JSON list of C-alpha atoms in Angstrom, two decimals:
[
{"chain": "A", "resi": 10, "resn": "LEU", "atom": "CA", "xyz": [2.76, 9.05, 7.19]},
{"chain": "A", "resi": 11, "resn": "SER", "atom": "CA", "xyz": [3.91, 9.50, 10.71]},
{"chain": "A", "resi": 12, "resn": "ALA", "atom": "CA", "xyz": [5.36, 12.32, 12.81]},
{"chain": "A", "resi": 13, "resn": "GLU", "atom": "CA", "xyz": [8.46, 10.16, 13.19]},
{"chain": "A", "resi": 14, "resn": "GLY", "atom": "CA", "xyz": [9.48, 10.84, 9.61]},
{"chain": "A", "resi": 15, "resn": "LEU", "atom": "CA", "xyz": [9.44, 7.31, 8.27]},
{"chain": "A", "resi": 16, "resn": "GLN", "atom": "CA", "xyz": [10.48, 7.16, 4.70]},
{"chain": "A", "resi": 17, "resn": "HIS", "atom": "CA", "xyz": [8.58, 4.12, 3.48]},
{"chain": "A", "resi": 18, "resn": "VAL", "atom": "CA", "xyz": [5.02, 2.82, 3.91]},
{"chain": "A", "resi": 19, "resn": "LEU", "atom": "CA", "xyz": [3.99, -0.81, 3.47]},
{"chain": "A", "resi": 20, "resn": "PHE", "atom": "CA", "xyz": [0.39, -1.50, 2.41]},
{"chain": "A", "resi": 21, "resn": "LEU", "atom": "CA", "xyz": [-0.55, -5.04, 3.25]},
{"chain": "A", "resi": 22, "resn": "SER", "atom": "CA", "xyz": [-3.88, -6.66, 2.83]},
{"chain": "A", "resi": 23, "resn": "ASP", "atom": "CA", "xyz": [-5.42, -8.96, 5.48]},
{"chain": "A", "resi": 24, "resn": "THR", "atom": "CA", "xyz": [-5.95, -11.65, 2.86]},
{"chain": "A", "resi": 25, "resn": "VAL", "atom": "CA", "xyz": [-2.24, -12.40, 2.03]},
{"chain": "A", "resi": 26, "resn": "VAL", "atom": "CA", "xyz": [0.54, -13.77, 4.16]},
{"chain": "A", "resi": 27, "resn": "LEU", "atom": "CA", "xyz": [4.33, -13.84, 3.57]},
{"chain": "A", "resi": 28, "resn": "HIS", "atom": "CA", "xyz": [4.95, -17.50, 3.05]},
{"chain": "A", "resi": 29, "resn": "THR", "atom": "CA", "xyz": [8.64, -17.40, 3.84]},
{"chain": "A", "resi": 30, "resn": "PRO", "atom": "CA", "xyz": [10.84, -15.36, 6.15]},
{"chain": "A", "resi": 31, "resn": "ILE", "atom": "CA", "xyz": [12.09, -12.41, 4.19]},
{"chain": "A", "resi": 32, "resn": "ASP", "atom": "CA", "xyz": [14.68, -9.75, 4.73]},
{"chain": "A", "resi": 33, "resn": "MET", "atom": "CA", "xyz": [12.87, -6.50, 3.72]},
{"chain": "A", "resi": 34, "resn": "SER", "atom": "CA", "xyz": [16.15, -4.57, 3.88]},
{"chain": "A", "resi": 35, "resn": "ALA", "atom": "CA", "xyz": [16.65, -5.35, 0.17]},
{"chain": "A", "resi": 36, "resn": "ALA", "atom": "CA", "xyz": [13.32, -3.68, -0.70]},
{"chain": "A", "resi": 37, "resn": "LEU", "atom": "CA", "xyz": [14.20, -0.66, 1.40]},
{"chain": "A", "resi": 38, "resn": "ARG", "atom": "CA", "xyz": [17.72, -0.48, 0.00]},
{"chain": "A", "resi": 39, "resn": "VAL", "atom": "CA", "xyz": [16.43, -0.18, -3.62]},
{"chain": "A", "resi": 40, "resn": "LEU", "atom": "CA", "xyz": [14.05, 2.62, -2.69]},
{"chain": "A", "resi": 41, "resn": "ASP", "atom": "CA", "xyz": [16.87, 4.43, -0.78]},
{"chain": "A", "resi": 42, "resn": "GLU", "atom": "CA", "xyz": [19.50, 4.01, -3.51]},
{"chain": "A", "resi": 43, "resn": "ARG", "atom": "CA", "xyz": [17.51, 4.18, -6.72]},
{"chain": "A", "resi": 44, "resn": "ARG", "atom": "CA", "xyz": [15.43, 7.38, -6.75]},
{"chain": "A", "resi": 45, "resn": "GLU", "atom": "CA", "xyz": [13.86, 6.28, -10.06]},
{"chain": "A", "resi": 46, "resn": "ALA", "atom": "CA", "xyz": [12.13, 3.41, -8.21]},
{"chain": "A", "resi": 47, "resn": "PHE", "atom": "CA", "xyz": [8.60, 4.40, -7.16]},
{"chain": "A", "resi": 48, "resn": "SER", "atom": "CA", "xyz": [7.67, 1.27, -5.28]},
{"chain": "A", "resi": 49, "resn": "VAL", "atom": "CA", "xyz": [8.54, -2.36, -4.35]},
{"chain": "A", "resi": 50, "resn": "ARG", "atom": "CA", "xyz": [5.66, -4.73, -5.27]},
{"chain": "A", "resi": 51, "resn": "LEU", "atom": "CA", "xyz": [5.66, -7.77, -3.01]},
{"chain": "A", "resi": 52, "resn": "ASP", "atom": "CA", "xyz": [2.69, -9.22, -4.94]},
{"chain": "A", "resi": 53, "resn": "LEU", "atom": "CA", "xyz": [4.70, -9.60, -8.21]},
{"chain": "A", "resi": 54, "resn": "ASN", "atom": "CA", "xyz": [7.45, -11.83, -9.38]},
{"chain": "A", "resi": 55, "resn": "PRO", "atom": "CA", "xyz": [8.70, -12.86, -12.83]},
{"chain": "A", "resi": 56, "resn": "ARG", "atom": "CA", "xyz": [6.49, -15.96, -12.94]},
{"chain": "A", "resi": 57, "resn": "ILE", "atom": "CA", "xyz": [3.26, -13.95, -12.69]},
{"chain": "A", "resi": 58, "resn": "ASP", "atom": "CA", "xyz": [1.59, -13.34, -16.05]},
{"chain": "A", "resi": 59, "resn": "PHE", "atom": "CA", "xyz": [-2.15, -13.42, -15.27]},
{"chain": "A", "resi": 60, "resn": "PHE", "atom": "CA", "xyz": [-4.00, -10.71, -13.31]},
{"chain": "A", "resi": 61, "resn": "PRO", "atom": "CA", "xyz": [-7.40, -12.12, -12.42]},
{"chain": "A", "resi": 62, "resn": "GLU", "atom": "CA", "xyz": [-8.88, -8.67, -11.20]},
{"chain": "A", "resi": 63, "resn": "ALA", "atom": "CA", "xyz": [-8.54, -7.37, -14.86]},
{"chain": "A", "resi": 64, "resn": "GLN", "atom": "CA", "xyz": [-8.75, -10.71, -16.73]},
{"chain": "A", "resi": 65, "resn": "LEU", "atom": "CA", "xyz": [-5.33, -9.55, -18.12]},
{"chain": "A", "resi": 66, "resn": "LEU", "atom": "CA", "xyz": [-2.63, -11.79, -19.42]},
{"chain": "A", "resi": 67, "resn": "SER", "atom": "CA", "xyz": [0.71, -9.95, -19.56]},
{"chain": "A", "resi": 68, "resn": "SER", "atom": "CA", "xyz": [4.26, -11.41, -19.44]},
{"chain": "A", "resi": 69, "resn": "ALA", "atom": "CA", "xyz": [6.86, -9.74, -17.33]},
{"chain": "A", "resi": 70, "resn": "PRO", "atom": "CA", "xyz": [8.48, -6.63, -18.90]},
{"chain": "A", "resi": 71, "resn": "GLN", "atom": "CA", "xyz": [12.33, -6.51, -19.33]},
{"chain": "A", "resi": 72, "resn": "LEU", "atom": "CA", "xyz": [13.67, -6.83, -15.84]},
{"chain": "A", "resi": 73, "resn": "GLN", "atom": "CA", "xyz": [16.88, -5.48, -14.63]},
{"chain": "A", "resi": 74, "resn": "ALA", "atom": "CA", "xyz": [18.68, -6.81, -11.48]},
{"chain": "A", "resi": 75, "resn": "PHE", "atom": "CA", "xyz": [19.39, -4.33, -8.77]},
{"chain": "A", "resi": 76, "resn": "ALA", "atom": "CA", "xyz": [23.23, -4.23, -8.54]},
{"chain": "A", "resi": 77, "resn": "ARG", "atom": "CA", "xyz": [23.35, -4.32, -4.72]},
{"chain": "A", "resi": 78, "resn": "ASP", "atom": "CA", "xyz": [21.00, -7.31, -4.40]},
{"chain": "A", "resi": 79, "resn": "PRO", "atom": "CA", "xyz": [20.21, -9.43, -7.52]},
{"chain": "A", "resi": 80, "resn": "GLN", "atom": "CA", "xyz": [17.09, -10.81, -5.93]},
{"chain": "A", "resi": 81, "resn": "VAL", "atom": "CA", "xyz": [15.47, -7.44, -6.49]},
{"chain": "A", "resi": 82, "resn": "LEU", "atom": "CA", "xyz": [14.40, -6.75, -10.06]},
{"chain": "A", "resi": 83, "resn": "LEU", "atom": "CA", "xyz": [13.47, -3.38, -11.54]},
{"chain": "A", "resi": 84, "resn": "TRP", "atom": "CA", "xyz": [11.24, -2.52, -14.55]},
{"chain": "A", "resi": 85, "resn": "THR", "atom": "CA", "xyz": [9.80, 0.57, -16.17]},
{"chain": "A", "resi": 86, "resn": "ARG", "atom": "CA", "xyz": [6.05, 0.83, -16.02]},
{"chain": "A", "resi": 87, "resn": "TRP", "atom": "CA", "xyz": [4.23, 1.79, -19.22]},
{"chain": "A", "resi": 88, "resn": "TYR", "atom": "CA", "xyz": [1.49, 4.44, -19.28]},
{"chain": "A", "resi": 89, "resn": "ASP", "atom": "CA", "xyz": [-0.30, 6.45, -21.91]},
{"chain": "A", "resi": 90, "resn": "LYS", "atom": "CA", "xyz": [1.93, 9.41, -22.36]},
{"chain": "A", "resi": 91, "resn": "SER", "atom": "CA", "xyz": [-0.33, 10.94, -25.00]},
{"chain": "A", "resi": 92, "resn": "LYS", "atom": "CA", "xyz": [-2.96, 11.73, -22.37]},
{"chain": "A", "resi": 93, "resn": "MET", "atom": "CA", "xyz": [-2.72, 14.92, -20.30]},
{"chain": "A", "resi": 94, "resn": "ALA", "atom": "CA", "xyz": [-3.12, 14.77, -16.45]},
{"chain": "A", "resi": 95, "resn": "PHE", "atom": "CA", "xyz": [-6.51, 16.31, -16.60]},
{"chain": "A", "resi": 96, "resn": "GLU", "atom": "CA", "xyz": [-7.85, 13.56, -18.86]},
{"chain": "A", "resi": 97, "resn": "THR", "atom": "CA", "xyz": [-9.37, 10.45, -17.40]},
{"chain": "A", "resi": 98, "resn": "VAL", "atom": "CA", "xyz": [-7.75, 7.18, -18.61]},
{"chain": "A", "resi": 99, "resn": "PRO", "atom": "CA", "xyz": [-8.41, 3.51, -18.07]},
{"chain": "A", "resi": 100, "resn": "ARG", "atom": "CA", "xyz": [-6.72, 2.26, -14.95]},
{"chain": "A", "resi": 101, "resn": "GLU", "atom": "CA", "xyz": [-3.17, 0.88, -15.32]},
{"chain": "A", "resi": 102, "resn": "MET", "atom": "CA", "xyz": [-3.21, -2.83, -14.63]},
{"chain": "A", "resi": 103, "resn": "GLY", "atom": "CA", "xyz": [-0.89, -5.80, -14.27]},
{"chain": "A", "resi": 104, "resn": "TRP", "atom": "CA", "xyz": [2.76, -4.90, -14.43]},
{"chain": "A", "resi": 105, "resn": "ASP", "atom": "CA", "xyz": [1.94, -1.36, -15.31]},
{"chain": "A", "resi": 106, "resn": "ALA", "atom": "CA", "xyz": [-0.18, -0.74, -12.17]},
{"chain": "A", "resi": 107, "resn": "ILE", "atom": "CA", "xyz": [1.27, 2.00, -10.00]},
{"chain": "A", "resi": 108, "resn": "LEU", "atom": "CA", "xyz": [0.18, 0.60, -6.77]},
{"chain": "A", "resi": 109, "resn": "ASP", "atom": "CA", "xyz": [-1.31, -2.54, -5.40]},
{"chain": "A", "resi": 110, "resn": "TRP", "atom": "CA", "xyz": [-2.91, -2.56, -1.87]},
{"chain": "A", "resi": 111, "resn": "THR", "atom": "CA", "xyz": [-2.04, -6.11, -1.49]},
{"chain": "A", "resi": 112, "resn": "ALA", "atom": "CA", "xyz": [1.55, -5.51, -0.71]},
{"chain": "A", "resi": 113, "resn": "THR", "atom": "CA", "xyz": [3.49, -2.45, -1.94]},
{"chain": "A", "resi": 114, "resn": "ILE", "atom": "CA", "xyz": [6.21, -0.48, -0.25]},
{"chain": "A", "resi": 115, "resn": "VAL", "atom": "CA", "xyz": [6.25, 3.18, -1.38]},
{"chain": "A", "resi": 116, "resn": "ARG", "atom": "CA", "xyz": [8.08, 6.26, -0.32]},
{"chain": "A", "resi": 117, "resn": "THR", "atom": "CA", "xyz": [5.96, 8.37, 2.03]},
{"chain": "A", "resi": 118, "resn": "GLU", "atom": "CA", "xyz": [6.69, 11.50, 0.10]},
{"chain": "A", "resi": 119, "resn": "HIS", "atom": "CA", "xyz": [4.85, 10.04, -2.91]},
{"chain": "A", "resi": 120, "resn": "VAL", "atom": "CA", "xyz": [1.54, 9.46, -1.12]},
{"chain": "A", "resi": 121, "resn": "GLN", "atom": "CA", "xyz": [1.42, 11.79, 1.85]},
{"chain": "A", "resi": 122, "resn": "HIS", "atom": "CA", "xyz": [-0.20, 14.62, -0.18]},
{"chain": "A", "resi": 123, "resn": "PHE", "atom": "CA", "xyz": [-2.85, 12.19, -1.38]},
{"chain": "A", "resi": 124, "resn": "PHE", "atom": "CA", "xyz": [-3.84, 11.06, 2.10]},
{"chain": "A", "resi": 125, "resn": "SER", "atom": "CA", "xyz": [-3.74, 14.61, 3.53]},
{"chain": "A", "resi": 126, "resn": "ALA", "atom": "CA", "xyz": [-6.15, 15.76, 0.77]},
{"chain": "A", "resi": 127, "resn": "LEU", "atom": "CA", "xyz": [-8.86, 13.14, 1.19]},
{"chain": "A", "resi": 128, "resn": "LEU", "atom": "CA", "xyz": [-12.07, 15.11, 1.47]},
{"chain": "A", "resi": 129, "resn": "PRO", "atom": "CA", "xyz": [-14.66, 14.05, 2.14]},
{"chain": "A", "resi": 130, "resn": "PRO", "atom": "CA", "xyz": [-13.57, 11.00, 4.16]},
{"chain": "A", "resi": 131, "resn": "LEU", "atom": "CA", "xyz": [-13.85, 7.72, 2.22]},
{"chain": "A", "resi": 132, "resn": "ASN", "atom": "CA", "xyz": [-16.17, 5.00, 3.51]},
{"chain": "A", "resi": 133, "resn": "THR", "atom": "CA", "xyz": [-14.88, 1.89, 1.65]},
{"chain": "A", "resi": 134, "resn": "ALA", "atom": "CA", "xyz": [-11.59, 0.39, 0.51]},
{"chain": "A", "resi": 135, "resn": "LYS", "atom": "CA", "xyz": [-12.85, 0.44, -3.02]},
{"chain": "A", "resi": 136, "resn": "GLU", "atom": "CA", "xyz": [-13.36, 4.20, -2.89]},
{"chain": "A", "resi": 137, "resn": "LEU", "atom": "CA", "xyz": [-9.83, 4.58, -1.59]},
{"chain": "A", "resi": 138, "resn": "ASP", "atom": "CA", "xyz": [-8.44, 2.28, -4.22]},
{"chain": "A", "resi": 139, "resn": "ASP", "atom": "CA", "xyz": [-10.16, 4.11, -7.12]},
{"chain": "A", "resi": 140, "resn": "LYS", "atom": "CA", "xyz": [-9.18, 7.49, -5.90]},
{"chain": "A", "resi": 141, "resn": "ALA", "atom": "CA", "xyz": [-5.50, 6.56, -5.24]},
{"chain": "A", "resi": 142, "resn": "ALA", "atom": "CA", "xyz": [-5.14, 4.85, -8.64]},
{"chain": "A", "resi": 143, "resn": "ASP", "atom": "CA", "xyz": [-6.71, 7.92, -10.43]},
{"chain": "A", "resi": 144, "resn": "TRP", "atom": "CA", "xyz": [-4.60, 10.44, -8.40]},
{"chain": "A", "resi": 145, "resn": "LEU", "atom": "CA", "xyz": [-1.30, 8.58, -8.99]},
{"chain": "A", "resi": 146, "resn": "SER", "atom": "CA", "xyz": [-2.14, 8.07, -12.67]},
{"chain": "A", "resi": 147, "resn": "ARG", "atom": "CA", "xyz": [-2.60, 11.79, -13.09]},
{"chain": "A", "resi": 148, "resn": "ARG", "atom": "CA", "xyz": [0.53, 12.65, -11.20]},
{"chain": "A", "resi": 149, "resn": "GLN", "atom": "CA", "xyz": [2.68, 10.53, -13.48]},
{"chain": "A", "resi": 150, "resn": "ARG", "atom": "CA", "xyz": [1.03, 12.05, -16.62]},
{"chain": "A", "resi": 151, "resn": "MET", "atom": "CA", "xyz": [1.72, 15.62, -15.61]},
{"chain": "A", "resi": 152, "resn": "LYS", "atom": "CA", "xyz": [3.96, 17.62, -18.12]},
{"chain": "A", "resi": 153, "resn": "ARG", "atom": "CA", "xyz": [6.80, 17.13, -15.66]},
{"chain": "A", "resi": 154, "resn": "SER", "atom": "CA", "xyz": [5.91, 13.80, -14.06]},
{"chain": "A", "resi": 155, "resn": "GLU", "atom": "CA", "xyz": [5.77, 13.79, -10.22]},
{"chain": "A", "resi": 156, "resn": "LEU", "atom": "CA", "xyz": [6.30, 10.09, -10.05]},
{"chain": "A", "resi": 157, "resn": "SER", "atom": "CA", "xyz": [9.24, 7.98, -10.98]},
{"chain": "A", "resi": 158, "resn": "HIS", "atom": "CA", "xyz": [8.31, 5.34, -13.62]},
{"chain": "A", "resi": 159, "resn": "LYS", "atom": "CA", "xyz": [10.21, 2.30, -12.27]},
{"chain": "A", "resi": 160, "resn": "SER", "atom": "CA", "xyz": [8.88, -0.38, -9.88]},
{"chain": "A", "resi": 161, "resn": "ALA", "atom": "CA", "xyz": [10.67, -3.24, -8.29]},
{"chain": "A", "resi": 162, "resn": "CYS", "atom": "CA", "xyz": [9.85, -6.75, -7.26]},
{"chain": "A", "resi": 163, "resn": "PHE", "atom": "CA", "xyz": [11.54, -9.87, -5.82]},
{"chain": "A", "resi": 164, "resn": "GLU", "atom": "CA", "xyz": [12.84, -12.54, -8.08]},
{"chain": "A", "resi": 165, "resn": "THR", "atom": "CA", "xyz": [10.97, -15.32, -6.15]},
{"chain": "A", "resi": 166, "resn": "PRO", "atom": "CA", "xyz": [7.40, -15.45, -4.82]},
{"chain": "A", "resi": 167, "resn": "LEU", "atom": "CA", "xyz": [6.77, -14.01, -1.44]},
{"chain": "A", "resi": 168, "resn": "LEU", "atom": "CA", "xyz": [3.04, -14.02, -0.88]},
{"chain": "A", "resi": 169, "resn": "VAL", "atom": "CA", "xyz": [0.20, -16.42, -0.63]},
{"chain": "A", "resi": 170, "resn": "ALA", "atom": "CA", "xyz": [-3.26, -15.16, -1.10]},
{"chain": "A", "resi": 171, "resn": "ILE", "atom": "CA", "xyz": [-5.93, -16.49, 1.09]},
{"chain": "A", "resi": 172, "resn": "ASP", "atom": "CA", "xyz": [-9.73, -16.50, 0.37]},
{"chain": "A", "resi": 173, "resn": "PRO", "atom": "CA", "xyz": [-11.16, -14.06, 2.90]},
{"chain": "A", "resi": 174, "resn": "GLU", "atom": "CA", "xyz": [-13.94, -16.51, 3.67]},
{"chain": "A", "resi": 175, "resn": "ALA", "atom": "CA", "xyz": [-11.31, -19.01, 4.79]},
{"chain": "A", "resi": 176, "resn": "LEU", "atom": "CA", "xyz": [-10.54, -16.74, 7.70]},
{"chain": "A", "resi": 177, "resn": "GLY", "atom": "CA", "xyz": [-14.03, -17.07, 9.12]},
{"chain": "A", "resi": 178, "resn": "ASP", "atom": "CA", "xyz": [-16.55, -14.35, 10.03]},
{"chain": "A", "resi": 179, "resn": "ALA", "atom": "CA", "xyz": [-14.92, -10.85, 9.90]},
{"chain": "A", "resi": 180, "resn": "ALA", "atom": "CA", "xyz": [-17.01, -9.56, 12.82]},
{"chain": "A", "resi": 181, "resn": "ALA", "atom": "CA", "xyz": [-16.08, -12.52, 14.91]},
{"chain": "A", "resi": 182, "resn": "ALA", "atom": "CA", "xyz": [-12.35, -12.21, 14.05]},
{"chain": "A", "resi": 183, "resn": "ASP", "atom": "CA", "xyz": [-12.40, -8.49, 14.99]},
{"chain": "A", "resi": 184, "resn": "THR", "atom": "CA", "xyz": [-13.43, -9.41, 18.48]},
{"chain": "A", "resi": 185, "resn": "LEU", "atom": "CA", "xyz": [-10.43, -11.61, 19.15]}
]
């Protein structure tokens, strides 16, 4: 979302770290070459089947290797196609979640309208999260969906989550 015309945006939480050096070019390549890929989720890998935020147990969907780099896997997200865009639906979770603020790379074109239309300004990350999830869910359920329905992830784990309290006092850390 910059004047420089960057094509991709990485959302990364301050409670996760990449536990291994990683070449992000594979993630960017799949977004460049596969227009049907909406995002690359760095927080998922085929070994994940429990999503604590939703108390959801869900095994990995059918995964397809990206031909240019087999460490990147693609899948099709499921969503309730019987509901119209103006109807409220439960939030998509787990493998079907559109976006995760922990670590997701998305195309700027998919989210720039959302960020430019935020009125009134949001005060908390939860408000932003709820609005973004609802907005993206509605966009994919439009008669002619505005979002592609595939996501991608890496074959092996990349992230380690850290308990925010392990980082110490947030106010003190901000002064460093």
